[in-house]
Amino acid sequence: MESDSCPKCGGKLIKSGFAIRSGGKRQKYQCKECGYVFVEEKGEGRGDL
């Protein structure tokens, strides 16, 4: 993940817990503007928000 913006609306993201997948634990993010929730995919590094 290259930016700290929502892929749907461009709004600011906040961390929203974790999702457990077969590949392991993945960070979840939620947009403060539109409420869109998504999971960081394997190989995407976000760093700290």
PDB file of C-alpha atoms in Angstrom, residues 3-40:
ATOM      1  CA  SER A   3      -0.584   5.939   0.353  1.00  0.00           C
ATOM      2  CA  ASP A   4      -2.670   6.604   3.446  1.00  0.00           C
ATOM      3  CA  SER A   5      -5.808   7.319   1.445  1.00  0.00           C
ATOM      4  CA  CYS A   6      -8.955   5.348   0.732  1.00  0.00           C
ATOM      5  CA  PRO A   7      -8.912   3.494  -2.605  1.00  0.00           C
ATOM      6  CA  LYS A   8     -12.608   4.378  -3.095  1.00  0.00           C
ATOM      7  CA  CYS A   9     -12.869   8.073  -2.147  1.00  0.00           C
ATOM      8  CA  GLY A  10      -9.355   9.252  -1.246  1.00  0.00           C
ATOM      9  CA  GLY A  11     -10.321   9.917   2.392  1.00  0.00           C
ATOM     10  CA  LYS A  12      -8.127   9.347   5.453  1.00  0.00           C
ATOM     11  CA  LEU A  13      -7.687   5.786   6.740  1.00  0.00           C
ATOM     12  CA  ILE A  14      -7.661   4.448  10.280  1.00  0.00           C
ATOM     13  CA  LYS A  15      -6.584   0.998  11.449  1.00  0.00           C
ATOM     14  CA  SER A  16      -9.585  -1.208  12.175  1.00  0.00           C
ATOM     15  CA  GLY A  17      -8.281  -4.433  13.681  1.00  0.00           C
ATOM     16  CA  PHE A  18      -7.051  -7.559  11.947  1.00  0.00           C
ATOM     17  CA  ALA A  19      -8.421 -10.226   9.633  1.00  0.00           C
ATOM     18  CA  ILE A  20      -7.220 -13.800  10.013  1.00  0.00           C
ATOM     19  CA  ARG A  21      -6.702 -15.417   6.639  1.00  0.00           C
ATOM     20  CA  SER A  22      -5.065 -18.648   5.480  1.00  0.00           C
ATOM     21  CA  GLY A  23      -1.899 -16.652   4.765  1.00  0.00           C
ATOM     22  CA  GLY A  24      -1.842 -15.221   8.288  1.00  0.00           C
ATOM     23  CA  LYS A  25      -2.973 -12.083  10.100  1.00  0.00           C
ATOM     24  CA  ARG A  26      -3.632  -8.989   7.932  1.00  0.00           C
ATOM     25  CA  GLN A  27      -4.249  -5.391   9.007  1.00  0.00           C
ATOM     26  CA  LYS A  28      -7.747  -4.012   8.325  1.00  0.00           C
ATOM     27  CA  TYR A  29      -8.335  -0.350   7.497  1.00  0.00           C
ATOM     28  CA  GLN A  30     -11.457   1.818   7.477  1.00  0.00           C
ATOM     29  CA  CYS A  31     -12.003   5.125   5.699  1.00  0.00           C
ATOM     30  CA  LYS A  32     -13.093   7.951   8.013  1.00  0.00           C
ATOM     31  CA  GLU A  33     -14.956   9.640   5.137  1.00  0.00           C
ATOM     32  CA  CYS A  34     -16.990   6.899   3.421  1.00  0.00           C
ATOM     33  CA  GLY A  35     -16.658   3.987   5.882  1.00  0.00           C
ATOM     34  CA  TYR A  36     -15.117   1.616   3.315  1.00  0.00           C
ATOM     35  CA  VAL A  37     -13.304  -1.279   5.048  1.00  0.00           C
ATOM     36  CA  PHE A  38     -10.576  -3.314   3.391  1.00  0.00           C
ATOM     37  CA  VAL A  39      -7.769  -5.694   4.287  1.00  0.00           C
ATOM     38  CA  GLU A  40      -4.129  -5.110   3.472  1.00  0.00           C
TER      39      GLU A  40
END
